[in-house]
Coordinates of C-alpha atoms and ligand atoms in Angstrom, one line a residue:
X1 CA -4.1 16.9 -0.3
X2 CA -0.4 18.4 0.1
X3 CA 0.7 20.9 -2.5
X4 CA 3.9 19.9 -4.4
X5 CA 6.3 21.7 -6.1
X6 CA 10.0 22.1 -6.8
X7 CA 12.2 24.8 -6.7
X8 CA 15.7 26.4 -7.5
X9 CA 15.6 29.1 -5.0
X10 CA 18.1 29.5 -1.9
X11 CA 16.9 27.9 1.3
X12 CA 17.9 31.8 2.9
X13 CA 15.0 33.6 0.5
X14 CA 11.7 31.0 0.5
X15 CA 9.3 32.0 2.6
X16 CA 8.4 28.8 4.2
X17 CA 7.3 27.7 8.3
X18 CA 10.7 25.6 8.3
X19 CA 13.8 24.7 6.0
X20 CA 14.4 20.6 6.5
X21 CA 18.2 19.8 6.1
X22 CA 19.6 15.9 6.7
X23 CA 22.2 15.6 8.6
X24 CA 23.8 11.9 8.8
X25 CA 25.7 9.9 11.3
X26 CA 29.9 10.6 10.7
X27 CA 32.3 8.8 12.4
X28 CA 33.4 11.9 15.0
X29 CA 29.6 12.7 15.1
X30 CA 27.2 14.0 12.8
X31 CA 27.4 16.1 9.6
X32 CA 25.4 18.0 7.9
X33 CA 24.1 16.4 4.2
X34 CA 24.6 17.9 0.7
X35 CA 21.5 20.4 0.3
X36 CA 22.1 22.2 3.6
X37 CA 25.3 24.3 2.4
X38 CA 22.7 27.5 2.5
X39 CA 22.2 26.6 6.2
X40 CA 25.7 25.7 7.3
X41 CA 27.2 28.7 5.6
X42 CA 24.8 31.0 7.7
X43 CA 25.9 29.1 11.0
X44 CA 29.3 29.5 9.8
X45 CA 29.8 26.3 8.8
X46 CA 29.2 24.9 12.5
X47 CA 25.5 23.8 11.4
X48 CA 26.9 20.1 12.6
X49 CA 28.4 21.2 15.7
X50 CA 25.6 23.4 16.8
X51 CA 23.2 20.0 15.9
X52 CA 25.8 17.9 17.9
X53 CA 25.2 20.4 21.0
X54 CA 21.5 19.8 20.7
X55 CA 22.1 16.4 21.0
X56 CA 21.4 15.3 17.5
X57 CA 23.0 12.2 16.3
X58 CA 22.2 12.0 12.5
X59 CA 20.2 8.4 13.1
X60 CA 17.6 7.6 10.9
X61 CA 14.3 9.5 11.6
X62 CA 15.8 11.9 14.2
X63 CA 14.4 15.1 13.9
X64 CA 16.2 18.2 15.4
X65 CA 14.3 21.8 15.2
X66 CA 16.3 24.7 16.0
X67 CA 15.7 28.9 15.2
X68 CA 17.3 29.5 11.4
X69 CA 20.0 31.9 11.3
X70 CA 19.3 35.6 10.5
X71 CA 18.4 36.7 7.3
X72 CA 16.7 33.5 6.5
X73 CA 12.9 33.8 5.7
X74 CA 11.9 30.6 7.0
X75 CA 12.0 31.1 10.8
X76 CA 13.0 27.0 12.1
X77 CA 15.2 24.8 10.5
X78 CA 14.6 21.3 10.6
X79 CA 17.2 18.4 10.9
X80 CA 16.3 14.9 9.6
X81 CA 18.5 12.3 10.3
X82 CA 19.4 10.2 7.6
X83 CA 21.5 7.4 9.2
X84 CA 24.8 6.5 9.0
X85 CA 26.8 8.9 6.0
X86 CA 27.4 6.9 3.0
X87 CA 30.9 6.1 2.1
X88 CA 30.6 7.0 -1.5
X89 CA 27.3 6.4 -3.7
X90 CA 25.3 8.9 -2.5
X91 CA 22.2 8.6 0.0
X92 CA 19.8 5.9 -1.3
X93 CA 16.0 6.7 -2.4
X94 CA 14.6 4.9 0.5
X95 CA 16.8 6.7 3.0
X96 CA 15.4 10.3 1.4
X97 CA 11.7 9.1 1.1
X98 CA 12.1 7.9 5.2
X99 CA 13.8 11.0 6.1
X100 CA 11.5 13.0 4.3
X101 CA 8.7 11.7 5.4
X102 CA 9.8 11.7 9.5
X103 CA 10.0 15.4 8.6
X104 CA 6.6 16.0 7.4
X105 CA 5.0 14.5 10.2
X106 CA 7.4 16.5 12.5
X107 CA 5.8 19.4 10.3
X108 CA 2.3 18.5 11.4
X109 CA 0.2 21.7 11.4
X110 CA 2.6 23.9 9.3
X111 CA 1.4 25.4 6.3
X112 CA 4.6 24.9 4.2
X113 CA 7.8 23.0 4.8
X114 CA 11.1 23.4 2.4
X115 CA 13.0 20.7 1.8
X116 CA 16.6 21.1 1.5
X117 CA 18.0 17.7 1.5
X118 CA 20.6 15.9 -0.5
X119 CA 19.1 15.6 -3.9
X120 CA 21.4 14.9 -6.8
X121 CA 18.8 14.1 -9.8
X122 CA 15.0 13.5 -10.3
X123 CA 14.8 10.3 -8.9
X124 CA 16.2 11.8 -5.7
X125 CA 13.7 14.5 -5.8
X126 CA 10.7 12.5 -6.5
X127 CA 11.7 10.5 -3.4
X128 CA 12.2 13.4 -1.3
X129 CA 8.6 14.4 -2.8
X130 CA 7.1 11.2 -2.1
X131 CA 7.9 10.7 1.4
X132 CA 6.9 14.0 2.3
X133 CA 3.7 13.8 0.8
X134 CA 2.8 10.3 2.2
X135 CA 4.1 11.3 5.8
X136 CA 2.1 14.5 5.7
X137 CA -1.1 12.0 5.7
X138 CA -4.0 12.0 8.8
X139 CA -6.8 10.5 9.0
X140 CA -9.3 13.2 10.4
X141 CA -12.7 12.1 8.7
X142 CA -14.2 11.3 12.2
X143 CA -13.0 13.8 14.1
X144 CA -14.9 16.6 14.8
X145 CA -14.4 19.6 17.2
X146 CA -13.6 16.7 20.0
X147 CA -11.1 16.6 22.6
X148 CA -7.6 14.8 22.0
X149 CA -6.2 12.3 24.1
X150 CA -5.2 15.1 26.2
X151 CA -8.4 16.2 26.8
X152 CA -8.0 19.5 25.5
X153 CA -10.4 21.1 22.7
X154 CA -9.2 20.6 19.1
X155 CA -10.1 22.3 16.0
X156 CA -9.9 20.0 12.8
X157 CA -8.0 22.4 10.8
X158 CA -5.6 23.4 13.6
X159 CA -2.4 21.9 14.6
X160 CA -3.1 18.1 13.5
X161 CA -3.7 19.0 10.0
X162 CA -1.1 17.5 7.9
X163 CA 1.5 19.6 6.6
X164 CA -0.3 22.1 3.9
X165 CA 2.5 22.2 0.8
X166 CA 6.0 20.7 0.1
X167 CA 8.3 23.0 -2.1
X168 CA 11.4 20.4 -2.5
X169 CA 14.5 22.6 -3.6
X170 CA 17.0 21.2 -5.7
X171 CA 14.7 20.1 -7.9
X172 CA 14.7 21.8 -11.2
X173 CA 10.8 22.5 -12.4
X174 CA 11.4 23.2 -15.7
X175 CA 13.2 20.4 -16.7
X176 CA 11.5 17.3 -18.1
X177 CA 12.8 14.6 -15.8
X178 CA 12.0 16.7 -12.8
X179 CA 8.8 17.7 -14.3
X180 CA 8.1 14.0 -14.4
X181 CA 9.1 12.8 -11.2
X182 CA 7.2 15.3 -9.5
X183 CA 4.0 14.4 -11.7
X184 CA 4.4 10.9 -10.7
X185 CA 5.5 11.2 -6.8
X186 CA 2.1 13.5 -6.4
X187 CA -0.5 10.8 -8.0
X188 CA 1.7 7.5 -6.4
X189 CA 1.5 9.9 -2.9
X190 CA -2.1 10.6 -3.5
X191 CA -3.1 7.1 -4.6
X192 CA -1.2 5.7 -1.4
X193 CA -2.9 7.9 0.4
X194 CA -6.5 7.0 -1.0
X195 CA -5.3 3.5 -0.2
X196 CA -5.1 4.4 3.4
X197 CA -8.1 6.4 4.1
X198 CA -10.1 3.3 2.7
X199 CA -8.4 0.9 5.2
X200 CA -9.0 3.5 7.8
X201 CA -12.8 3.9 7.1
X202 CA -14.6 1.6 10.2
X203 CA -16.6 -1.5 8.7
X204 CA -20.0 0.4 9.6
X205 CA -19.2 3.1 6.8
X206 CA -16.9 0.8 4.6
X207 CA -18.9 -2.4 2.8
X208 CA -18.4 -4.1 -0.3
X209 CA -21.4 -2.2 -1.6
X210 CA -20.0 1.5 -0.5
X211 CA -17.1 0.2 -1.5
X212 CA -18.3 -0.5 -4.9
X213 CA -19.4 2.6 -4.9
X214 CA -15.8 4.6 -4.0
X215 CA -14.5 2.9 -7.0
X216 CA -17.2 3.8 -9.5
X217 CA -16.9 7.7 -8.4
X218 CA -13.0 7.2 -9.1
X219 CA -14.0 5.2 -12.3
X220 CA -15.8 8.2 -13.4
X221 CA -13.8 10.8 -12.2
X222 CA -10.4 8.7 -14.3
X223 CA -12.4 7.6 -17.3
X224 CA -11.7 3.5 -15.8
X225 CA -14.5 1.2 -17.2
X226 CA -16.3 -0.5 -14.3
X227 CA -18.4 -3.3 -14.1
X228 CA -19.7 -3.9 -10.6
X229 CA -21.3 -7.7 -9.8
X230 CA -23.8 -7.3 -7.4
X231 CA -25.2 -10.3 -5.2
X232 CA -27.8 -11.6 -7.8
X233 CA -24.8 -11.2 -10.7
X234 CA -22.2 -13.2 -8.1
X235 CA -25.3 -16.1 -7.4
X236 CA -26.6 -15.9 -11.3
X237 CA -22.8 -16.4 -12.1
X238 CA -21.8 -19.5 -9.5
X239 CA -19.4 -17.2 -7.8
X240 CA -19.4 -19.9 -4.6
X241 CA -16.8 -18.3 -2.6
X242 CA -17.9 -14.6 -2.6
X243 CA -21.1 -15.4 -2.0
X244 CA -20.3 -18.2 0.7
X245 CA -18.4 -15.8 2.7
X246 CA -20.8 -12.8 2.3
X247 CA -24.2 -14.7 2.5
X248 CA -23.7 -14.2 7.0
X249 CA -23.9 -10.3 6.5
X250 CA -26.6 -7.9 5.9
X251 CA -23.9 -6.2 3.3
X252 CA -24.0 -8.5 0.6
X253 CA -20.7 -9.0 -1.6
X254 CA -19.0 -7.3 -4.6
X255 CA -17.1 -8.3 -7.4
X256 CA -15.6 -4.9 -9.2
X257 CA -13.9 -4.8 -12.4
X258 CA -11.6 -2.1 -12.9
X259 CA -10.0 -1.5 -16.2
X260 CA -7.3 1.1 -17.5
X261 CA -6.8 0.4 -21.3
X262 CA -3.9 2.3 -23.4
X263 CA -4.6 2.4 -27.0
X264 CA -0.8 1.8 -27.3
X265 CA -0.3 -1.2 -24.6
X266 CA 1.7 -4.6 -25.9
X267 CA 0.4 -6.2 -22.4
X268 CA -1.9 -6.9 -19.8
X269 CA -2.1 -7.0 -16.6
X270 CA -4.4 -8.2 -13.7
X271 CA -4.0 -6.6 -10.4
X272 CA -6.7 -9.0 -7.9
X273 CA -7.3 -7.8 -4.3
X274 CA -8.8 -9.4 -0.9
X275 CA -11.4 -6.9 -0.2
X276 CA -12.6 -8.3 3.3
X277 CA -14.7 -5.1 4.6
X278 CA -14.3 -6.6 8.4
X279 CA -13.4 -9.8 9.1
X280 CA -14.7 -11.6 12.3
X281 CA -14.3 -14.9 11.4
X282 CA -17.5 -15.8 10.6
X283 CA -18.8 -18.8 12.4
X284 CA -15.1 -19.6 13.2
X285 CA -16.0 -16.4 15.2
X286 CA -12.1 -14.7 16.0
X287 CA -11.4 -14.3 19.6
X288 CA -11.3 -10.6 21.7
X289 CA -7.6 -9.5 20.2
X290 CA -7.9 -10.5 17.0
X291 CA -10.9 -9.1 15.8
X292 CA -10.4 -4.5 16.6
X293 CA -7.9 -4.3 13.7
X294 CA -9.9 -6.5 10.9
X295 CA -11.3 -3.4 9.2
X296 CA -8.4 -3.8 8.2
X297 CA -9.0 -6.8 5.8
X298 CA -9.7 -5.0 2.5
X299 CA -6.3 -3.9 2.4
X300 CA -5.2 -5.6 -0.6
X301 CA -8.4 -4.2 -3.0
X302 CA -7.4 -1.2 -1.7
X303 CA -4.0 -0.9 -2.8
X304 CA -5.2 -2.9 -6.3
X305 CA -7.9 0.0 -6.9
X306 CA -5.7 3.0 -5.5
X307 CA -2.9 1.2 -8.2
X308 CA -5.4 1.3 -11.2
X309 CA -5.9 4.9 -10.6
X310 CA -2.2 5.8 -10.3
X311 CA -1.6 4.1 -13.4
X312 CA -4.3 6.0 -15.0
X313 CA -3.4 9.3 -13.7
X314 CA 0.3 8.5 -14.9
X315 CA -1.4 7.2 -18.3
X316 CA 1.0 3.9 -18.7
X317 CA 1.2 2.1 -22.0
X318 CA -0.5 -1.1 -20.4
X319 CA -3.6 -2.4 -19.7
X320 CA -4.2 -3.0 -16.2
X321 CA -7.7 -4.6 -15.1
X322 CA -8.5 -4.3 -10.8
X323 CA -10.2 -7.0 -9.4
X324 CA -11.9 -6.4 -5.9
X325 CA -13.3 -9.5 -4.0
X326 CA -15.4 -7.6 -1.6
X327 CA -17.5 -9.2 0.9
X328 CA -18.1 -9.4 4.6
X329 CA -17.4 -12.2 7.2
X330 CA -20.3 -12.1 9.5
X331 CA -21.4 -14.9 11.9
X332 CA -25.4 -15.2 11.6
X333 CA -28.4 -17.9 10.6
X334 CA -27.3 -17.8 7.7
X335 CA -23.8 -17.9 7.6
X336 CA -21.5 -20.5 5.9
X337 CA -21.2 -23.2 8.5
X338 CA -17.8 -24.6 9.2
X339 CA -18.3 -28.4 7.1
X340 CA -20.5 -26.6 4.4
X341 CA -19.3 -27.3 0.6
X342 CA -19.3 -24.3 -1.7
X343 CA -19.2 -24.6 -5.2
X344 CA -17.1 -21.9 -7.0
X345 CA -16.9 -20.0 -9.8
X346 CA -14.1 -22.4 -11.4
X347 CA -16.7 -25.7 -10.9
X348 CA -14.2 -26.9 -8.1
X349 CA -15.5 -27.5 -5.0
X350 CA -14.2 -26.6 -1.7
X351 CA -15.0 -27.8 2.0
X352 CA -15.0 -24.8 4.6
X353 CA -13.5 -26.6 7.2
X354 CA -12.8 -22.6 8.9
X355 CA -15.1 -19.7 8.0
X356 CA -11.9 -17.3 9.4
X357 CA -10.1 -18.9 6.3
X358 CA -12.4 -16.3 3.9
X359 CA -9.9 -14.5 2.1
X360 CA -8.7 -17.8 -0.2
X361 CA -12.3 -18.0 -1.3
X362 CA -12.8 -14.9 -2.6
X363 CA -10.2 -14.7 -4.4
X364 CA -10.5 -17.8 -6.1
X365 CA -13.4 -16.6 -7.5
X366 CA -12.0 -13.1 -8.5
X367 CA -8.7 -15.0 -9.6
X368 CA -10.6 -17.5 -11.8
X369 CA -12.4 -14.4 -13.7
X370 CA -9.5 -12.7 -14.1
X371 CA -8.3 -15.9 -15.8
X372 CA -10.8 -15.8 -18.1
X373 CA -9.5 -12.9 -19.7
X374 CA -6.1 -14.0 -20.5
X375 CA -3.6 -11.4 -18.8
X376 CA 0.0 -11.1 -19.5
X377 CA 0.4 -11.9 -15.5
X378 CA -2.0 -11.8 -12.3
X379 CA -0.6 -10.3 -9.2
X380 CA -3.2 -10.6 -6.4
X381 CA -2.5 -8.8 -2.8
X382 CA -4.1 -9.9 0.4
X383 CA -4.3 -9.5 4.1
X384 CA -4.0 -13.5 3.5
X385 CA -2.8 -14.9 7.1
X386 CA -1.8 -14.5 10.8
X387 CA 1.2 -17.2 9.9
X388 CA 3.0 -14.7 7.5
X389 CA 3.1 -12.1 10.1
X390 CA 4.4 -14.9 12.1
X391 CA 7.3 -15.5 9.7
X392 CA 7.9 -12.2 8.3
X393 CA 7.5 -9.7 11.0
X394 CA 5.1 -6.5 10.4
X395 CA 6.8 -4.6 8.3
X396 CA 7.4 -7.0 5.1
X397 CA 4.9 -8.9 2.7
X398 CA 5.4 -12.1 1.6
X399 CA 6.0 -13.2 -2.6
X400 CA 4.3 -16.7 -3.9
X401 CA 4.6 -17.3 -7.4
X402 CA 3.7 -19.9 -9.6
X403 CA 6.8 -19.2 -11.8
X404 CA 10.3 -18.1 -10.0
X405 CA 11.4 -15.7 -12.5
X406 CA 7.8 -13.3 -11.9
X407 CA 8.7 -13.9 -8.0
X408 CA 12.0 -12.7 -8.5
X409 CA 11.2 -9.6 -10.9
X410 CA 8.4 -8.5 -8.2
X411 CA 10.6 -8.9 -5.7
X412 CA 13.3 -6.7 -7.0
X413 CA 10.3 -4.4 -7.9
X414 CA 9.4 -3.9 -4.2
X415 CA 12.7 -3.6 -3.3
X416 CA 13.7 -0.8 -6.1
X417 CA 9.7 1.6 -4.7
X418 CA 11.2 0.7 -0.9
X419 CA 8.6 -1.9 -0.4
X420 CA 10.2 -4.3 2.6
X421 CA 9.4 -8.0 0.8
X422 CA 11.2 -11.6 0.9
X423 CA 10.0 -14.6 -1.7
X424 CA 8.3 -17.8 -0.3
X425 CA 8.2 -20.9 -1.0
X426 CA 5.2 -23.1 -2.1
X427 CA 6.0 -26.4 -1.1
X428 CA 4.0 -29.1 -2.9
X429 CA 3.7 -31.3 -0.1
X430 CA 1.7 -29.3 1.9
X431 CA -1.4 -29.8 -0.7
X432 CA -2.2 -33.1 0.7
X433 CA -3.0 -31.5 4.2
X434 CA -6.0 -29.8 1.8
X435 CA -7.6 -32.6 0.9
X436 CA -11.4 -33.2 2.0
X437 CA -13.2 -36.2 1.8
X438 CA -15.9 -34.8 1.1
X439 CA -15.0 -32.3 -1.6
X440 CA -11.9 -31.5 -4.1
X441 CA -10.2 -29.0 -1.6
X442 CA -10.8 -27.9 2.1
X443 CA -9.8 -24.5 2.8
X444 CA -7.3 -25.0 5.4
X445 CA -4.7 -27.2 5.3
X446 CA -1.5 -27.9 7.8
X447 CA -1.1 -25.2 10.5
X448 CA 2.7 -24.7 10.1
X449 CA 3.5 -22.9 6.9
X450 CA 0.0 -21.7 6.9
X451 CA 0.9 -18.8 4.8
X452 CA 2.2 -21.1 2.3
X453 CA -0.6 -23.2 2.6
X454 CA -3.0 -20.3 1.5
X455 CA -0.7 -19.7 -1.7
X456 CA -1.2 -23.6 -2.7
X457 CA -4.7 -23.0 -2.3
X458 CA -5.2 -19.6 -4.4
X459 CA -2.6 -21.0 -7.2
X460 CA -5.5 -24.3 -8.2
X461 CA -7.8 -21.1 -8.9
X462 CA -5.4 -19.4 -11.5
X463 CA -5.3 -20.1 -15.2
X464 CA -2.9 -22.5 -16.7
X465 CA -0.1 -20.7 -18.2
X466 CA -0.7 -17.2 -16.6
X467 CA 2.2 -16.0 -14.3
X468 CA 1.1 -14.7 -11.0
X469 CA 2.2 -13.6 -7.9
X470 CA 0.8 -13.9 -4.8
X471 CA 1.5 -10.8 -2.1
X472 CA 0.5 -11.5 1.3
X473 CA 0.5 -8.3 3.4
X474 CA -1.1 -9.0 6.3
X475 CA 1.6 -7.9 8.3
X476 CA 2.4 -4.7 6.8
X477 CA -1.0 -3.4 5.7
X478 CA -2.1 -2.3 8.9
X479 CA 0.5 -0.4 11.5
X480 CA -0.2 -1.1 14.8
X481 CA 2.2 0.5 16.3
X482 CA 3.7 4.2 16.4
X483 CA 4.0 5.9 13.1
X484 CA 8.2 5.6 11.3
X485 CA 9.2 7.3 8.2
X486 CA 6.6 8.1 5.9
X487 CA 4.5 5.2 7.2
X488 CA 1.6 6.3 9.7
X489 CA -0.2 4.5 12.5
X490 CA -3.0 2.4 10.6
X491 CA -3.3 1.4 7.3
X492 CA -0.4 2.1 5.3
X493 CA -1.3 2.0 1.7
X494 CA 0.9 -1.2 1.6
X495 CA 1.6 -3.1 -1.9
X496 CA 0.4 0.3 -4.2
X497 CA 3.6 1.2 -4.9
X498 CA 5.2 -2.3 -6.5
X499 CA 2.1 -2.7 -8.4
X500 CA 2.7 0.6 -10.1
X501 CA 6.3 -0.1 -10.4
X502 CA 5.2 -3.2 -11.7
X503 CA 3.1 -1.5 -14.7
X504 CA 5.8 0.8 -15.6
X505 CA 7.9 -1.7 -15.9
X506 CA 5.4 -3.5 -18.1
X507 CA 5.0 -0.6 -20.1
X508 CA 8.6 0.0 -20.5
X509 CA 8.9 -3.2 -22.3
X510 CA 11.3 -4.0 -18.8
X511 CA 9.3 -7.4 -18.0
X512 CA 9.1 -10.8 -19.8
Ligands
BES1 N1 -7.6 -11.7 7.7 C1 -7.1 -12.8 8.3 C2 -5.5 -12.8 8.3 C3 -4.9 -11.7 9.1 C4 -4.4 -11.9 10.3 C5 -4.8 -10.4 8.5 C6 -3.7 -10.9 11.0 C7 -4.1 -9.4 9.2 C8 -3.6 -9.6 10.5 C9 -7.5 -14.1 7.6 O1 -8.7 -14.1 7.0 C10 -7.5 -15.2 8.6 O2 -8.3 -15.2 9.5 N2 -6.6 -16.2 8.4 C11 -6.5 -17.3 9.2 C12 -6.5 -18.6 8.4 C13 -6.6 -19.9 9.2 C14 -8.0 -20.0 9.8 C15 -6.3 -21.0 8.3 C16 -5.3 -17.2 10.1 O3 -4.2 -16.7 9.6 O4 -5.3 -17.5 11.3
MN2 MN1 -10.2 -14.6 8.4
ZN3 ZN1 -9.4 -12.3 6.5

């Protein structure tokens, strides 16, 4: 894990493998940001002009590397582009946590990176902390002396090592705010980060029952009760979907109970997360294409048990309880058979008209336990379904709620941590598409507004009265594509920052 601190000293006197600076996109060009006037002054206040001659623009996530001037101790400085300059507010957090972040990975292999950028009060520092430390993030658990793509030998502690420690100046170390923010950045970094290397663990290491097992370490580690539901438990208990989903794989399924209490907390809250180890399908066997990434599937009880444990580190006055549906979707002899009826743990039944349609049924069992308990709100998060990658592109999650005032506060939640999210509807005409004539519910329903569709279903397993959201992630849980920002190339650790936000909020009183 990347060291963090903060620190007043001049960017000329650390002692550091590179000093980041932002530079932003002017009108005539680009300029340097507040937080490189160290830099600039040594360049004789042409830092922009010698950038410009490099070829740098200031646009978001460019990064510029050029030898820092003499008499500095750091020997590269590092330009970030921020994007276009701000007219008067200063940068925003999401710009610094990007910007930050582009420059961490650019630092790949360094031992220690300064960051100078334009930091105006803790918020702004823990952002510049918190992208840093979530872009310095790799995934080298399976890599062993082997060759990279290139062919040529690699060490795992050489030059693809993340970035080793973060000292982000500007921010003041004794003072309580920044003390704070930096507290908070490292364990939400961190947590993100445990989020990830979860989602990035191949289904052959990764099942509900090692699964199970990450948690209870962390349990112990955090001092989080845990109760663990193992196969007998889940069929002693009439948990029908877990079980129906799980009963095709030689890894039978989970249900994990996570709980953070605080002897102070007014409220509770109930974090519930898909925990799909690999999803083929099932029976409903998913074609070549759409089956390499669907380690993937667990994404949501990842970022639900990697939230628990931020919110313990951070010791909130709330109660949050972690719910992780955890099976895997195997095709076998004895495998749920598309037309089978499962009986769940609510009493309703439900024909399985598509085994790939697994996620809904776990987490209508895990949705009606947490029920039981009576929580001040349920928030479940899911790699739900293809159709709201369809509608909201790979970057943004989805919102369903069952009341519009939750859907709106978690929106503005995601939006405040710089989680990309957009509200959806839940249509009430697209239940009847549900209905089975054999049983109360099928599990798929219309193909258009499928994502929709699977909120309808999920909201007949939550308790009456209890506000819950719905997140579906599917599209940005797993990144497919080249890494941006502080987001990497696989998983991303999607959804862990609103449901912290989300319990500080609760804690601050902030929410209903
Ligand atoms: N895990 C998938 C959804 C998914 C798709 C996640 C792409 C990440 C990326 C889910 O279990 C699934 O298969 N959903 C089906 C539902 C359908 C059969 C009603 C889908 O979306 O196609
Ligand atoms: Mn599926
Ligand atoms: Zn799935």
């Amino acid at each position: 894990m990347t060291a963090l601190t903060f620190s007043t000293s001049s960017a000329a006197t650390l002692r550091a493998d590179a000093i980041v600076v932002g530079v932003a996109k002017g009108a005539k060009g680009p300029v340097a940001a507040p937080g490189a006037e160290a830099v600039d002054t040594a360049f004789d206040g042409k830092l922009a002009a010698v950038l410009e001659t490099l070829g740098a623009t200031g646009g978001e996530g460019e990064v510029t590397k050029l030898p820092a001037p003499s008499g500095f101790k750091a020997p590269v400085v590092l330009a970030v582009g921020l994007g276009d300059a701000p007219e008067d507010e200063g940068f925003g957090t999401e710009t610094l946590r990007r910007a930050a972040g582009a420059a961490a990975r650019a630092l790949t292999g360094a031992k220690k990176g300064a960051f100078a950028l334009p930091v105006a009060d803790a918020e702004d520092a823990a952002a510049v902390a918190e992208g840093a430390l979530m872009g310095a993030y790799a995934f080298t658990s399976y890599r062993t002396s082997g060759a990279d793509s290139a062919g040529g030998a690699k060490k795992k502690d050489d030059k693809s090592a993340p970035l080793a420690e973060v000292v982000v100046l500007g921010g003041k170390p004794r003072d309580k705010a920044f003390k704070a923010a930096a507290e908070r950045a490292a364990a939400v970094a961190a947590e993100v980060n445990r989020a990830r290397d979860l989602i990035n663990t191949p289904s052959n290491d990764l099942n509900p029952k090692s699964f199970a097992a990450a948690a209870q370490a962390a349990a112990k580690e955090h001092g989080l009760k845990i109760e663990i539901l193992d196969e007998k438990a889940l069929a002693k208990g009439g948990y029908g979907g877990l079980m129906g989903v799980g009963q095709g794989s030689d890894s039978p399924p989970r249900l994990v109970r996570i709980g953070y209490t605080h002897p102070k907390a007014e409220k509770t809250l109930a974090f519930v997360g898909k925990g799909i180890t690999y999803d083929s399908g099932g029976i409903s066997l998913k074609p070549a294409g759409h089956n390499e990434t669907m380690k993937c599937d667990m994404s949501g009880a990842a970022a639900v048990f990697a939230a628990v444990v931020a919110v313990a580190k951070l010791g909130l006055a709330v109660n949050v309880t972690g719910w992780l549906a955890l099976a895997e979707n195997m095709p076998s002899g004895s495998a749920t058979r598309p037309g089978d009826v499962l009986r769940m743990y609510s009493g309703k039944t439900v024909e399985v008209l598509n085994t790939d349609a697994e996620g809904r049924l776990v987490l209508a069992d895990a949705l009606t336990r947490a029920s039981e308990e009576n929580p001040d709100a349920i928030v479940d998060v899911a790699t739900l379904t293809g159709a709201m990658v369809l509608a909201l592109g790979n970057r943004t999650f989805g919102i369903m709620a069952n009341d519009d005032a939750f859907r709106a506060s978690v929106h503005e939640i995601a939006e405040e941590v710089g989680e990309q999210s957009w509200p959806m509807p839940m249509p009430a005409e697209l239940r009847k598409g549900m209905d089975s004539s054999v049983a109360d519910i099928a599990n798929m329903g219309e193909r258009m507004g499928g994502g929709l569709v699977a909120g309808l279903f999920l909201k007949e397993f939550v308790g009456e009265g209890i506000p819950w959201a719905h997140l579906d992630i599917a599209g940005p849980a797993f990144n497919e594509s080249g890494p941006f920002g502080y987001t990497p190339k696989g998983g991303t650790g999607s959804a862990v920052r609103t449901l912290v936000r989300l319990a500080e909020r609760t804690a601050e009183g902030d929410l209903g």
